[in-house]
Each structure stands twice: as C-alpha cells, then as structure tokens.
mmCIF file of C-alpha atoms and ligand atoms in Angstrom:
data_model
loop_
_atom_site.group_PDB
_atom_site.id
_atom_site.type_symbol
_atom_site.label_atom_id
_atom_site.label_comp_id
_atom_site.label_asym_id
_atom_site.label_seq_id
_atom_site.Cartn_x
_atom_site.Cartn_y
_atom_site.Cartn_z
ATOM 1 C CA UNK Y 314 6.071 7.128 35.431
ATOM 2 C CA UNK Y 315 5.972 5.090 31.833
ATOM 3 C CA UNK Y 316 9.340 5.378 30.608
ATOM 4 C CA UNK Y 317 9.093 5.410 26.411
ATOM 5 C CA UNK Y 318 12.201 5.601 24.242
ATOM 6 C CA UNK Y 319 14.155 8.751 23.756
ATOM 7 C CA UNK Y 320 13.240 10.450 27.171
ATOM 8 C CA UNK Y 321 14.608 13.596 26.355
ATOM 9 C CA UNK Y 322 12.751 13.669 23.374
ATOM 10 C CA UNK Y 323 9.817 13.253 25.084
ATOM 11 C CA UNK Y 324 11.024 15.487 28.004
ATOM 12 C CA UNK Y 325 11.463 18.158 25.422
ATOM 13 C CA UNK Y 326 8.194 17.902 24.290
ATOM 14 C CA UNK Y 327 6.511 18.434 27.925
ATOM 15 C CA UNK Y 328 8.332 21.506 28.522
ATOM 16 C CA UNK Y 329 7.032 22.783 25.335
ATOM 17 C CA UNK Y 330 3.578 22.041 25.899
ATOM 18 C CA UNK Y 331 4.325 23.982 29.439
ATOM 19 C CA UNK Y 332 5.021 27.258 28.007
ATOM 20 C CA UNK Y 333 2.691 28.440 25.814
ATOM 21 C CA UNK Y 334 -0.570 30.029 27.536
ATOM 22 C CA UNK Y 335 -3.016 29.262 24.260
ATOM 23 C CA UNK Y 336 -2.942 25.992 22.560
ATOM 24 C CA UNK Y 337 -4.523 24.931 19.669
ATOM 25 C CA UNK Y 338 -5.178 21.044 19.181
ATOM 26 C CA UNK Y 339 -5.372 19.641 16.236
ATOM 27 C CA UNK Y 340 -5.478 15.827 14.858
ATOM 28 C CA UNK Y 341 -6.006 14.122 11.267
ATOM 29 C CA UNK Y 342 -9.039 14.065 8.918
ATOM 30 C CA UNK Y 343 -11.655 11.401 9.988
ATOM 31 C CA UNK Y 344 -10.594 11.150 13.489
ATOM 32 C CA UNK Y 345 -10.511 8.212 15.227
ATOM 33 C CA UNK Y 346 -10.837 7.422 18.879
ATOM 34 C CA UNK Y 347 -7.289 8.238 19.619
ATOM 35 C CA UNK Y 348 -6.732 11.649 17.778
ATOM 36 C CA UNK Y 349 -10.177 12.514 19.748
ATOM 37 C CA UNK Y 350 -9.066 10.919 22.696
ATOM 38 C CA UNK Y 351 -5.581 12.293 22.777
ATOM 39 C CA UNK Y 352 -7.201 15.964 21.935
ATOM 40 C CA UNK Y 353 -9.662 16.185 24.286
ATOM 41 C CA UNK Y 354 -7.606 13.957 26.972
ATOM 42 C CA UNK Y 355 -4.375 16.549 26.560
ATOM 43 C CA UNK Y 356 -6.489 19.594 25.962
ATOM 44 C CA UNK Y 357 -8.735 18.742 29.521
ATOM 45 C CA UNK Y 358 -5.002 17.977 31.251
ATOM 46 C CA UNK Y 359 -3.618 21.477 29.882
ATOM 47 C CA UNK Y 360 -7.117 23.331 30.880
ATOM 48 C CA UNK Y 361 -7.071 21.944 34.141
ATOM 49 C CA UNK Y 362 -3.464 23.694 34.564
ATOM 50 C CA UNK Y 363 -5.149 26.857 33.494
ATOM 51 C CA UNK Y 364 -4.289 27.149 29.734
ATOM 52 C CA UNK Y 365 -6.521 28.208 27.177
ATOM 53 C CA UNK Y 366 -7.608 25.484 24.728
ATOM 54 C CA UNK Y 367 -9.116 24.815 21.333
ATOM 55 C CA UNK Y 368 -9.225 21.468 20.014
ATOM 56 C CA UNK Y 369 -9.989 21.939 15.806
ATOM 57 C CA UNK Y 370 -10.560 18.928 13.912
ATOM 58 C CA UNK Y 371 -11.917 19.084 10.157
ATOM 59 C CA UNK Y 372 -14.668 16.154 9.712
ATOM 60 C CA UNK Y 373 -17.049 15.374 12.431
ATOM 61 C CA UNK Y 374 -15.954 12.139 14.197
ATOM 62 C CA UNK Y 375 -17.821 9.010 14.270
ATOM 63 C CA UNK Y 376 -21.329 9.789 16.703
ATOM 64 C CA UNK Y 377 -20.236 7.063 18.932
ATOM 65 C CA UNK Y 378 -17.740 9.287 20.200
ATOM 66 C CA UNK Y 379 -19.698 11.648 21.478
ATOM 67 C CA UNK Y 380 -19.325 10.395 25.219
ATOM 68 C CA UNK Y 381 -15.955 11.210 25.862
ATOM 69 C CA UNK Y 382 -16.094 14.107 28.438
ATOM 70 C CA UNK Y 383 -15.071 17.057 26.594
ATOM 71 C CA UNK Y 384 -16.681 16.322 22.858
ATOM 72 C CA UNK Y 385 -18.894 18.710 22.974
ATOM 73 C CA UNK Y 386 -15.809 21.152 23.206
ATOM 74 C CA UNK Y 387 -14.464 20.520 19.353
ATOM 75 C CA UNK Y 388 -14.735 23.076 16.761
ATOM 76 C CA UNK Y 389 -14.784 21.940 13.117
ATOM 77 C CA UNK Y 390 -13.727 25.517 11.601
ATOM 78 C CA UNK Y 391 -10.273 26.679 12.429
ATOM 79 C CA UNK Y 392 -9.888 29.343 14.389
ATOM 80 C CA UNK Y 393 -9.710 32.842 13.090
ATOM 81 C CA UNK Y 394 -8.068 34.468 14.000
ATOM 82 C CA UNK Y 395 -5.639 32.207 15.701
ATOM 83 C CA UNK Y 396 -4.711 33.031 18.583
ATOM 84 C CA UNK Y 397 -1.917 35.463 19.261
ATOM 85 C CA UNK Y 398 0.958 33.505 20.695
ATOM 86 C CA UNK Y 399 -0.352 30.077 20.392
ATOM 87 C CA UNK Y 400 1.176 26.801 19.767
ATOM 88 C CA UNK Y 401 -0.208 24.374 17.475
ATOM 89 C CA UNK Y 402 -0.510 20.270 19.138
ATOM 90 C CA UNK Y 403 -0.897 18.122 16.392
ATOM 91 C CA UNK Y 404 -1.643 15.003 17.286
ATOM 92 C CA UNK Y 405 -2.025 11.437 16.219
ATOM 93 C CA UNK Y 406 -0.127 12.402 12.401
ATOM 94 C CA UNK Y 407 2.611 14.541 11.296
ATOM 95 C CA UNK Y 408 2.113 16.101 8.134
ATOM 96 C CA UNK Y 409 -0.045 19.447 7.514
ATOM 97 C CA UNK Y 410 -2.162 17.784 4.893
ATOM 98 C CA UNK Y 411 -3.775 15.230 6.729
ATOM 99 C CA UNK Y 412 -5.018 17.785 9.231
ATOM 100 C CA UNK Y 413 -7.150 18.638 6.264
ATOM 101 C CA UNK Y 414 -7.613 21.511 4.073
ATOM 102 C CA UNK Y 415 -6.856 24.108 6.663
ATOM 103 C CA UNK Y 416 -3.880 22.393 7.809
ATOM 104 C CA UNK Y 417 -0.883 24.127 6.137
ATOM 105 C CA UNK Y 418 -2.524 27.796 7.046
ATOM 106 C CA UNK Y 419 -2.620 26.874 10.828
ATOM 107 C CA UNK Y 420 0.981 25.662 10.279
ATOM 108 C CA UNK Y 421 2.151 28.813 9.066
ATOM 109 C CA UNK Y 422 0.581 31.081 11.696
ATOM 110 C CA UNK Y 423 1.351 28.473 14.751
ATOM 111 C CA UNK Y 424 4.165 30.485 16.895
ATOM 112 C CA UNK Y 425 5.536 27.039 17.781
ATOM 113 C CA UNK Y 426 4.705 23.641 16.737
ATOM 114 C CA UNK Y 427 4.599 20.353 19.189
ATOM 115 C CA UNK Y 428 4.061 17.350 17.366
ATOM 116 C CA UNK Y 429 2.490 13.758 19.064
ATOM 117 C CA UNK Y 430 2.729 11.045 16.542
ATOM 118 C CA UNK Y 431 2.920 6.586 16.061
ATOM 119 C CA UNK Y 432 2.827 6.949 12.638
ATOM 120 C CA UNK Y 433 5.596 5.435 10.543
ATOM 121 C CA UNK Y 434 8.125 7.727 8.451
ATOM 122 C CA UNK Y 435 7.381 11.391 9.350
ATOM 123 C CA UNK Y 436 9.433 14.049 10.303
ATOM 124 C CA UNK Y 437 7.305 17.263 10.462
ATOM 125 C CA UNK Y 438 9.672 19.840 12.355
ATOM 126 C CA UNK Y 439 12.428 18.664 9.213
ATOM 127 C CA UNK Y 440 9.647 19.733 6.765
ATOM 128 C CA UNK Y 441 9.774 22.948 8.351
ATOM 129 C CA UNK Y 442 13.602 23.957 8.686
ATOM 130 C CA UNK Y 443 12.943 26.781 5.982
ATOM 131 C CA UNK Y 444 10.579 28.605 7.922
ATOM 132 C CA UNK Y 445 12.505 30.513 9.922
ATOM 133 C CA UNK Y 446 11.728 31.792 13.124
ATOM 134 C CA UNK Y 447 9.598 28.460 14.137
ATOM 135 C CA UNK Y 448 10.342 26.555 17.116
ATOM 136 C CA UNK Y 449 8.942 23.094 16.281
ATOM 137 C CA UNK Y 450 9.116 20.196 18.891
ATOM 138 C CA UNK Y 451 7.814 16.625 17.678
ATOM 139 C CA UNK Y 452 7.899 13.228 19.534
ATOM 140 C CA UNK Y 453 7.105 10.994 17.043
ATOM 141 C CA UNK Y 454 7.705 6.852 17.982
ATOM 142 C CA UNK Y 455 5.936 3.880 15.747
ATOM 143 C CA UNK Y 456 6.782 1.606 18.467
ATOM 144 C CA UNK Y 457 4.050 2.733 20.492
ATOM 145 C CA UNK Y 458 0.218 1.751 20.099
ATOM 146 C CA UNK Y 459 -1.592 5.269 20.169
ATOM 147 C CA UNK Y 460 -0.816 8.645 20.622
ATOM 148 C CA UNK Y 461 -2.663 9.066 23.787
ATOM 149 C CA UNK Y 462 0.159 6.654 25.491
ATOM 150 C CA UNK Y 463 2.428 9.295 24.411
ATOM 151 C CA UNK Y 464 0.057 12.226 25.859
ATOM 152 C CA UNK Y 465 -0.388 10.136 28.834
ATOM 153 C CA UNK Y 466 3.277 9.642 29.509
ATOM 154 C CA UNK Y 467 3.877 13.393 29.182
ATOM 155 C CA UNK Y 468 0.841 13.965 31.732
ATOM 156 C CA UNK Y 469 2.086 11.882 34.096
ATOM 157 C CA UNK Y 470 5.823 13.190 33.595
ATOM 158 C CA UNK Y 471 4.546 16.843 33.867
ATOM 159 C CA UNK Y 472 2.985 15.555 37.477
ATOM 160 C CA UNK Y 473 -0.546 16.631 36.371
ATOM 161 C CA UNK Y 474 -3.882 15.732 38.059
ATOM 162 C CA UNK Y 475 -5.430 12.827 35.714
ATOM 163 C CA UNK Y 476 -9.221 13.038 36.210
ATOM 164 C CA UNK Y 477 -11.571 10.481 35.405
ATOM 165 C CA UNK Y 478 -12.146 12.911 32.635
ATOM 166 C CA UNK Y 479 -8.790 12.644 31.111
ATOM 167 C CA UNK Y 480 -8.645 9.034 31.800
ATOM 168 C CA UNK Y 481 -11.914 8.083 29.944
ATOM 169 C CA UNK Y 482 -10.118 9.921 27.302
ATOM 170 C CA UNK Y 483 -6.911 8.406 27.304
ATOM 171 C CA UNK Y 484 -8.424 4.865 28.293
ATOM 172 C CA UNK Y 485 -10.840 5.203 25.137
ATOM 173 C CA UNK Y 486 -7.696 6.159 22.523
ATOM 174 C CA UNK Y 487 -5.616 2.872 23.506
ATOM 175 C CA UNK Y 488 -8.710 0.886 23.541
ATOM 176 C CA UNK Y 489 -9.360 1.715 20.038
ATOM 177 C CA UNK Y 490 -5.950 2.024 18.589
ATOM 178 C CA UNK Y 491 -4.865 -1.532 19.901
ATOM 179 C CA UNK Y 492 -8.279 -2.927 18.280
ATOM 180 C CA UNK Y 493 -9.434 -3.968 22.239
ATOM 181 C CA UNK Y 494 -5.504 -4.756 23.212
ATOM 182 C CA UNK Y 495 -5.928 -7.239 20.428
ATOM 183 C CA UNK Y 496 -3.959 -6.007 17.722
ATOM 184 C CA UNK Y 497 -0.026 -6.763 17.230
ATOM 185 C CA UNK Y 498 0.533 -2.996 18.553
ATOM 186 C CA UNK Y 499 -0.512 -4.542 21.730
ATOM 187 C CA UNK Y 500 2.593 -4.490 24.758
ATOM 188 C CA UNK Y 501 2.767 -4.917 27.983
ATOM 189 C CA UNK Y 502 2.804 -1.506 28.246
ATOM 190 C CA UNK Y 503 -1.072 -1.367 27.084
ATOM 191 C CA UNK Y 504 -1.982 -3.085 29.948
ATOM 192 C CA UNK Y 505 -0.568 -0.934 32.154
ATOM 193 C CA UNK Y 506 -1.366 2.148 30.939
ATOM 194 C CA UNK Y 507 -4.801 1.098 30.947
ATOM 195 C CA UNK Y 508 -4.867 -0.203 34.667
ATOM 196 C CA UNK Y 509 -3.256 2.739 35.507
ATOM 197 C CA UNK Y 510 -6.373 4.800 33.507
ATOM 198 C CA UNK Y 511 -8.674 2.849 35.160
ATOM 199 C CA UNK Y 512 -7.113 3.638 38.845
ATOM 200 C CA UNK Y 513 -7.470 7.346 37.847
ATOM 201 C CA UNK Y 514 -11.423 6.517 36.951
ATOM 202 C CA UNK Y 515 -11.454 5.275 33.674
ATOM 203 C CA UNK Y 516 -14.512 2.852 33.775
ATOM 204 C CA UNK Y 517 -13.886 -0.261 31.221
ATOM 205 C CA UNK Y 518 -17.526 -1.772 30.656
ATOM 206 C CA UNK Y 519 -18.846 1.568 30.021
ATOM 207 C CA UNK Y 520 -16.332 2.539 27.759
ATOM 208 C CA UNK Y 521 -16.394 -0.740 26.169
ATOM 209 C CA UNK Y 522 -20.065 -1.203 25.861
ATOM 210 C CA UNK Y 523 -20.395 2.844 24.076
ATOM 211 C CA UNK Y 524 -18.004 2.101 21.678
ATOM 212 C CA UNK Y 525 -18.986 -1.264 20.720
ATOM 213 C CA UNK Y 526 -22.668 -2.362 22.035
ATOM 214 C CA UNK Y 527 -24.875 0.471 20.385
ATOM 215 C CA UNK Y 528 -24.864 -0.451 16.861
ATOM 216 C CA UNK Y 529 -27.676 1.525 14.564
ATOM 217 C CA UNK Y 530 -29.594 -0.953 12.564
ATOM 218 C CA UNK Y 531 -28.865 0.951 9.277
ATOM 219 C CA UNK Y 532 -25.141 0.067 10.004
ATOM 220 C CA UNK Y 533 -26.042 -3.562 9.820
ATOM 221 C CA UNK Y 534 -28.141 -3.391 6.902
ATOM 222 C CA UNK Y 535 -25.178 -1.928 5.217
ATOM 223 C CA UNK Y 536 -22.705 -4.559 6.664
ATOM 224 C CA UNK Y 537 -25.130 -7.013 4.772
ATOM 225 C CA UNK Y 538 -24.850 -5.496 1.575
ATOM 226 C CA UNK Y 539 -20.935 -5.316 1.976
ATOM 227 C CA UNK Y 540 -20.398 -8.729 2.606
ATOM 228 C CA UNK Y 541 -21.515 -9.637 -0.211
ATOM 229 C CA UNK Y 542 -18.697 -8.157 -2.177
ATOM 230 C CA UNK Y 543 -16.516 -9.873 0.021
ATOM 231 C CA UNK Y 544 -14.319 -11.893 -2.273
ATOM 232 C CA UNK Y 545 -11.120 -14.109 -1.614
ATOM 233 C CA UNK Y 546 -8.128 -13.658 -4.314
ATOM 234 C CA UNK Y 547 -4.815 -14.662 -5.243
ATOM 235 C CA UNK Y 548 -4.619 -18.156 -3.675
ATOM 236 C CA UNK Y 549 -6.862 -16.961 -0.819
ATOM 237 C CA UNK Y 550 -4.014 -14.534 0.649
ATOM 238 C CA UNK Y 551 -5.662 -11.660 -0.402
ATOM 239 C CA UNK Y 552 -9.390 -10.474 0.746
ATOM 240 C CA UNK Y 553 -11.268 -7.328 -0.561
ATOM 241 C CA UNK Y 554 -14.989 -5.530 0.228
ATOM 242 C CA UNK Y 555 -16.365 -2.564 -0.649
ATOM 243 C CA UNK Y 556 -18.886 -0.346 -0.226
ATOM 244 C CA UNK Y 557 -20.476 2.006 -3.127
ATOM 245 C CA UNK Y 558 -22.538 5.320 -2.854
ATOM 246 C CA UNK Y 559 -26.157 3.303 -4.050
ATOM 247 C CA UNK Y 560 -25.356 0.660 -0.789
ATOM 248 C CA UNK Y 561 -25.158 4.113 1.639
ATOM 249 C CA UNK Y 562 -27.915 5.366 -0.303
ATOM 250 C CA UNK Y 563 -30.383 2.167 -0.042
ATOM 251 C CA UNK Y 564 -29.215 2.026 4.054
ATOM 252 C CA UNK Y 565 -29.155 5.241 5.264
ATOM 253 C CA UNK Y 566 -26.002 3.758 6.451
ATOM 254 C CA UNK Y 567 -22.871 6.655 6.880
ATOM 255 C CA UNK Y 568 -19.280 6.491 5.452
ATOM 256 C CA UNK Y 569 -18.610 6.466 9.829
ATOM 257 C CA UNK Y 570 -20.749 3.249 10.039
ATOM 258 C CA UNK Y 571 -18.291 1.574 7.378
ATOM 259 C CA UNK Y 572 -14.814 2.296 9.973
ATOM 260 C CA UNK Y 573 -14.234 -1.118 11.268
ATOM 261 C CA UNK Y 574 -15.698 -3.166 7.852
ATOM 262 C CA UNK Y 575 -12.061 -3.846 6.804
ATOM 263 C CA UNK Y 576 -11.456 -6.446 9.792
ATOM 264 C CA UNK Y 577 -14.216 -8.690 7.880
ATOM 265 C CA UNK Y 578 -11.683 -8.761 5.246
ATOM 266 C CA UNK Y 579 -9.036 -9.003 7.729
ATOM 267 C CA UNK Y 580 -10.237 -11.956 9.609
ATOM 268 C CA UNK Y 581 -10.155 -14.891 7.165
ATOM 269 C CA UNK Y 582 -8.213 -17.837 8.194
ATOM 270 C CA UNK Y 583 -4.853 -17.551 5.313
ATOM 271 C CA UNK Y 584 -5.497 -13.954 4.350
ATOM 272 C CA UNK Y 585 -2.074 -11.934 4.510
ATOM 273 C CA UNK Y 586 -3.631 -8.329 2.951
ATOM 274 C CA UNK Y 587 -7.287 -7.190 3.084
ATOM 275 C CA UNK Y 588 -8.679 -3.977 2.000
ATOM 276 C CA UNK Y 589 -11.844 -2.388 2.297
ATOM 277 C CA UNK Y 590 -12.620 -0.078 -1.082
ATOM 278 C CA UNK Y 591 -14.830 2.263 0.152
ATOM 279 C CA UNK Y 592 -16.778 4.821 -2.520
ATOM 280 C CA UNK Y 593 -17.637 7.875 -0.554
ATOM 281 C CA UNK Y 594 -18.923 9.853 -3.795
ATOM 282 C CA UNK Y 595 -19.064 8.405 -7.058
ATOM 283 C CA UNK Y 596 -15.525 7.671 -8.787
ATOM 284 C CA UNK Y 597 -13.412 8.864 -5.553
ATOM 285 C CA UNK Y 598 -12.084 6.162 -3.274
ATOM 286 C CA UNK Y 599 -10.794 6.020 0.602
ATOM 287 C CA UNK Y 600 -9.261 2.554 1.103
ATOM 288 C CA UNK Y 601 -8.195 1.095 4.775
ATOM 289 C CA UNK Y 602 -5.201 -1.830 4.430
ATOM 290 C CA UNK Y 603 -4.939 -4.311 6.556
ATOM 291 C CA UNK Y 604 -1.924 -6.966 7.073
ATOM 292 C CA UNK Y 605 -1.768 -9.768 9.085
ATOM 293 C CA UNK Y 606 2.456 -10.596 9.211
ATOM 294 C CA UNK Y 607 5.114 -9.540 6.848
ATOM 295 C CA UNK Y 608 3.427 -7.350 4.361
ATOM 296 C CA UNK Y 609 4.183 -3.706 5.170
ATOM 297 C CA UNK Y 610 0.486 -2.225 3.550
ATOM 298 C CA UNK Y 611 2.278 1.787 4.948
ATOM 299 C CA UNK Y 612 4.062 1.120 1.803
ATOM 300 C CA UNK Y 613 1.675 0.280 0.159
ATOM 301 C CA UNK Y 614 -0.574 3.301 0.691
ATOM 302 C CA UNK Y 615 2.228 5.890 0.749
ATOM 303 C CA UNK Y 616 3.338 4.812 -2.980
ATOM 304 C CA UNK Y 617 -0.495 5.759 -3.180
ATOM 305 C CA UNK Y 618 -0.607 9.528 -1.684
ATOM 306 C CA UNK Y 619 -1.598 8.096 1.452
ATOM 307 C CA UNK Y 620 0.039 6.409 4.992
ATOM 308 C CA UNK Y 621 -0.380 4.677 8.046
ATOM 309 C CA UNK Y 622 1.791 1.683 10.088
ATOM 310 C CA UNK Y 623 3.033 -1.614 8.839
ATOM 311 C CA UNK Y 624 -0.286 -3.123 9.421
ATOM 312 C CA UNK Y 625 -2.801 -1.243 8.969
ATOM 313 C CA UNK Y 626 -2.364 1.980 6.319
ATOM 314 C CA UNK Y 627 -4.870 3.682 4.003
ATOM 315 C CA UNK Y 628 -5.322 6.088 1.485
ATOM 316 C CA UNK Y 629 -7.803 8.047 -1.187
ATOM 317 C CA UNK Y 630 -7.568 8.450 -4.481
ATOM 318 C CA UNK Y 631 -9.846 8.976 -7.797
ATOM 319 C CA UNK Y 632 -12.074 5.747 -9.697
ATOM 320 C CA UNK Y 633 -14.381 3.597 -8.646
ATOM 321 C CA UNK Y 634 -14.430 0.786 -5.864
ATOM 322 C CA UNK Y 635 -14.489 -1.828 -9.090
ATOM 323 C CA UNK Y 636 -11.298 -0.420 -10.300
ATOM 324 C CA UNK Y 637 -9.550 -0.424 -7.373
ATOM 325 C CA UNK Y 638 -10.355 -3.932 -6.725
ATOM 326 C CA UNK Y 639 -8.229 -4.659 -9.685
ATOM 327 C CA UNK Y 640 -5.690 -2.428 -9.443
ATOM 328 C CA UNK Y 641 -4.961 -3.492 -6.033
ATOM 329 C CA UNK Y 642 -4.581 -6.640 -7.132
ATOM 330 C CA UNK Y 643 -1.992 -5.430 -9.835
ATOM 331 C CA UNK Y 644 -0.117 -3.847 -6.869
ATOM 332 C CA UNK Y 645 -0.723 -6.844 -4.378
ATOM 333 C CA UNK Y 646 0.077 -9.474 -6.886
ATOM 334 C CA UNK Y 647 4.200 -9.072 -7.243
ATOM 335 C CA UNK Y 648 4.808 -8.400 -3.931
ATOM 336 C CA UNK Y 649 3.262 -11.706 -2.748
ATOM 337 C CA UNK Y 650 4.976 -13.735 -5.776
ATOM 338 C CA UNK Y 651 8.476 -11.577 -4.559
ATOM 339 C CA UNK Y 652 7.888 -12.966 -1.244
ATOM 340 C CA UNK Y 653 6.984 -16.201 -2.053
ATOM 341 C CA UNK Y 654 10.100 -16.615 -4.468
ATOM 342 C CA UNK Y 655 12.343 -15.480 -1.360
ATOM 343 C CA UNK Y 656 10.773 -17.686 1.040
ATOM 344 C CA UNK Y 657 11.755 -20.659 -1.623
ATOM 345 C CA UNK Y 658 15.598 -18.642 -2.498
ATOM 346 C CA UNK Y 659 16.043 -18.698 1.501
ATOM 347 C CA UNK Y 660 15.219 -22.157 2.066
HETATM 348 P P1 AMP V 62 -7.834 3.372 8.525
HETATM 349 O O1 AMP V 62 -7.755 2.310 7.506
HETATM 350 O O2 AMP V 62 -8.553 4.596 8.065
HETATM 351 O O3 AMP V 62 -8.262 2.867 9.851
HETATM 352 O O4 AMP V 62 -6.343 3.854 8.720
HETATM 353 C C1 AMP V 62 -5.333 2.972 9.095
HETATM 354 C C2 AMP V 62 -4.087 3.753 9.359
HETATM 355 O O5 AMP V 62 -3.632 4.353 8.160
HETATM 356 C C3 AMP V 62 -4.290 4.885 10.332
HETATM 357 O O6 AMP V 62 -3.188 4.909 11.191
HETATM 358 C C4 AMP V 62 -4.341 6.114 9.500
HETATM 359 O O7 AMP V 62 -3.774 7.185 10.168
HETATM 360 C C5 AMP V 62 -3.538 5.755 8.277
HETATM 361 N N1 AMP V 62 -4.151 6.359 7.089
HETATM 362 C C6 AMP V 62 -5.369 6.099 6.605
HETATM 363 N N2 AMP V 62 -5.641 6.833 5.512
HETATM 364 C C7 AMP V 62 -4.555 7.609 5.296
HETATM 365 C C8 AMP V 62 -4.202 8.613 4.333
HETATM 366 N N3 AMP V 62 -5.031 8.976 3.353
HETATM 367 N N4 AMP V 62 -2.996 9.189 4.471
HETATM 368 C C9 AMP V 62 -2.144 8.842 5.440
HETATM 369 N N5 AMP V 62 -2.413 7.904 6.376
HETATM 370 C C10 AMP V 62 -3.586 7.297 6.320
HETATM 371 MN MN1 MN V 63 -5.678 7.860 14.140
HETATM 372 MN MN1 MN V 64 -3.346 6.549 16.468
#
C-alpha cells in the first residue's frame, strides 16, 4: 500500500468509484500520457471488477500513444445518451471546461462525480454546491507527480488485480508526467511506484523506447524550423520558440509532434522561464510554460484563462505567435525585476 496525504480523502474516493455499476472516464483536452494512462489504466482496473466503462476524451491523443493496452477503447464523442446511473471520473484536471466543449453537459447529467487531480488550485465538487442533488467526491493533491499515482494508490487500496495491462498504463502516465523521473515532481515515491508497476508487468525499455525512440522524420524537420526562432531574452533568463501554421504546413509536421518542443527552451544553462508559442490556426495561440526554480508560470497562465503546476502551466488565447512573444515578455519582465529587487532588499 502507497500511503498519500489525506487517506480518508482518498479512501472516500475508492468507495465511490466502488459503487456505481457504469462509469464514464473522462480527462482534459489534448491528453497527455497520464490522463490516457490514468483512463485507460482505472477504466481496465474497474472492467476487470465487472463494471461497465467508457473512457471519452475530446481531441485524439498524440499517435505514439496508441500502444497502451486499451487505446483502441476511447471514444472521442460523448456518450449519448449517458448512461442511466453513471458516475462521471474525471481525471488528470478539475474543471468542466478543460474536458472540452462537452464538458459542462456531461457534468450536469453525471449522477455522481469522482474527481482525480495534481493540478494546482481547483476545487471542482465546491464549484458544484448549487446543484443539488449531486454527490461529488474529488481527491485532488499537487504534491503528487501524476494522476495515475493517485489511480494506482486507490487500485492497490481497493485490493484489485493489477495486470500487466493496467501497469503499462499506470507505468506509462508517471513516466511521462515526471519527464523520465527527471523533473522536480520526481519523489521517492516515483520510484517505487514504478518498481512496483514493473513487478506487476510493466516492461520499461519497451515503454521507454515507444514513447521516445520512434520519431517521424516530419517531426524533425519541424524541430529544425523551430529552433530557429529560438531566441534568449531579458539577460538570458528568459527563452522563447514558436511554431506558426506555414512551418506545420511546409513539414507535414502535427500540432502533437510540437508536445515536448518547450524543453528546448527549457534547457538553456541560466534560463528561469521558457515558453513555447505555438500557432495552431492563424491568430489563435496554445502556449506551454516552463520554470526552472522560483517562478510559479500556474500563475502565470491562469491570469491568462489557462492553468497548470508551478513549473510547468499553459494556456490559449487569440493573436499571433509574434505577439505573444512580446507580450510575454511584458508579463515576464516585472516579475523577474520584482524578484531580483527582493533578492537585493533580503540580502
Ligand atoms: P503543457 O504545456 O501543455 O504540457 O501543459 C503543462 C501543464 O499546464 C499541464 O499540467 C496542463 O494540464 C496545464 N495546462 C496547459 N494548458 C492549459 C490550459 N489551457 N488550461 C489549464 N491548464 C493548462
Ligand atoms: Mn495532463
Ligand atoms: Mn498529469
């Protein structure tokens, strides 16, 4: 057993996700490898105890993906009707709109809600205290480095069979969500978890080596091109790339092949933010902030419509990948100079 803070909390949660005989799992817009992971890893645990299952997510995820046991399972239309008696798992974010444009309409017909969330600042089932007659459940903890720890824990808790299945699953969510146990996320706990994952039949090098060692070519080609934006600013603690709709258009290359070009910004040696400006269509932006120490980039992106965790946030909104260069700079620029003139007040 992994214990996590507030037990009961968590305890709570399991027995929720015990009654209901339908479930409908659900995760954010643009998936990553931990809202699929922690779908199809929970949903495959809750099947295998005889439940029925539908894991819904908007937006196709990223192709590389499609190994996890189970992908071939998600629907990308809501279902309709839904399900008579059902609860509704969301999982891996905690606010109806960034389940996408359905989101608020499975909300409302969802006979109870169960929430499994890292991200910083929500409070979903306190959204809800108007609607009355909704029994809403949430375990929501920042601390910990993806939401398939927390689907894990409750797994194990519940004293359910993990397959190699459900491992793969799980195992592929913390991999990705700690950045390869490399980002600052990263515990002690990671490492367990992820022995234990590979006991159950998780199988590292194959997991590693789908996710990271079959790159298309087009990908690179557009890598190229976005490098070349690459720029340093403001004294070198701030780096920025982009990518705009001609660079997809002269690649081939997919808004998925562009999901891990912000650690190119990220990387430089002195860089405290990076941010990678991506244009999906012309004059509407989705922008991924990084941090490397004290600069909370959640902030950041929330004051901007959007959210995420201290370190690494994001957000959309309208204009072009040129503007936003600047106007993240705007943004950027005080907050470094309000740091810096701290730093000199505190020694
Ligand atoms: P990304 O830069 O897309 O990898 O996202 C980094 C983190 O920020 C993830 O935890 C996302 O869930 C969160 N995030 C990204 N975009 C948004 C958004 N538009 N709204 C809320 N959270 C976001
Ligand atoms: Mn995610
Ligand atoms: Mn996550």
């Amino acid at each position: 057993m992994f214990e996590l803070k507030s037990p009961d909390l968590l305890k709570q949660v399991a027995s929720a996700l015990v009654v209901p005989e339908r479930l409908v799992l659900t995760c954010h817009v643009r998936p990553d490898g931990d809202a699929i992971g922690s779908m199809l890893g929970l949903g495959e645990a809750l099947e295998s105890v005889g439940k029925e299952v539908i894991c819904y997510c908007q937006d196709e995820p990223n192709q590389t993906l499609s190994f996890l046991p189970g992908f071939e399972k998600l629907v990308h239309e809501p279902p309709r009707p839904f399900p008579a008696g059902a609860a509704l798992v969301v999982l891996d974010c905690s606010e109806a709109d960034r389940i996408g444009r359905h989101g608020q309409e499975l909300v409302d017909q969802a006979h109870r809600l169960i929430v499994i969330d890292h991200h910083l600042g929500q409070d979903m089932c306190g959204n809800m205290q108007d609607k009355t007659g909704m029994h809403c459940v949430q375990y929501i903890n920042p601390d910990i480095f993806a939401t398939a720890a927390i689907c894990f824990a409750i797994v194990e808790q519940l004293g359910w069979h993990v397959s190699p299945e459900i491992a793969t699953n799980f195992y592929a969510a913390i991999l990705t969500d700690t950045g390869c146990f490399r980002h600052s996320n990263t515990t002690s706990l990671a490492f367990r978890m992820a022995a234990r994952l590979v006991e159950y039949g998780a199988d590292p090098y194959m997991i590693s080596d789908m996710l990271y060692e079959r790159v298309p070519y087009r990908k690179l080609a557009l890598l190229s091109r976005a490098l070349r934006t690459l720029s340093l600013e403001l004294d070198g603690k701030v780096a920025l790339i982009h990518v705009t709709p001609a660079m997809l258009e002269q690649t081939g290359g997919t808004v998925q092949d562009t999901d891990d070009f912000v650690r190119y910004a990220r990387c430089i040696d002195g860089v405290e933010v990076s941010a990678f400006i991506k244009e999906v269509r012309a004059g509407q932006v989705s922008v991924s902030m990084r941090s490397r120490s004290w600069f909370n980039v959640a902030e950041v992106a929330k004051g901007l419509g959007g959210g995420g965790h201290f370190h690494a946030a994001g957000f959309r909104q309208p204009g072009s990948a040129e503007q936003w260069r600047s106007r993240l700079l705007d943004i950027i620029a005080p907050l470094l100079e309000a740091h810096e003139t701290g730093d000199r007040t505190d020694a």
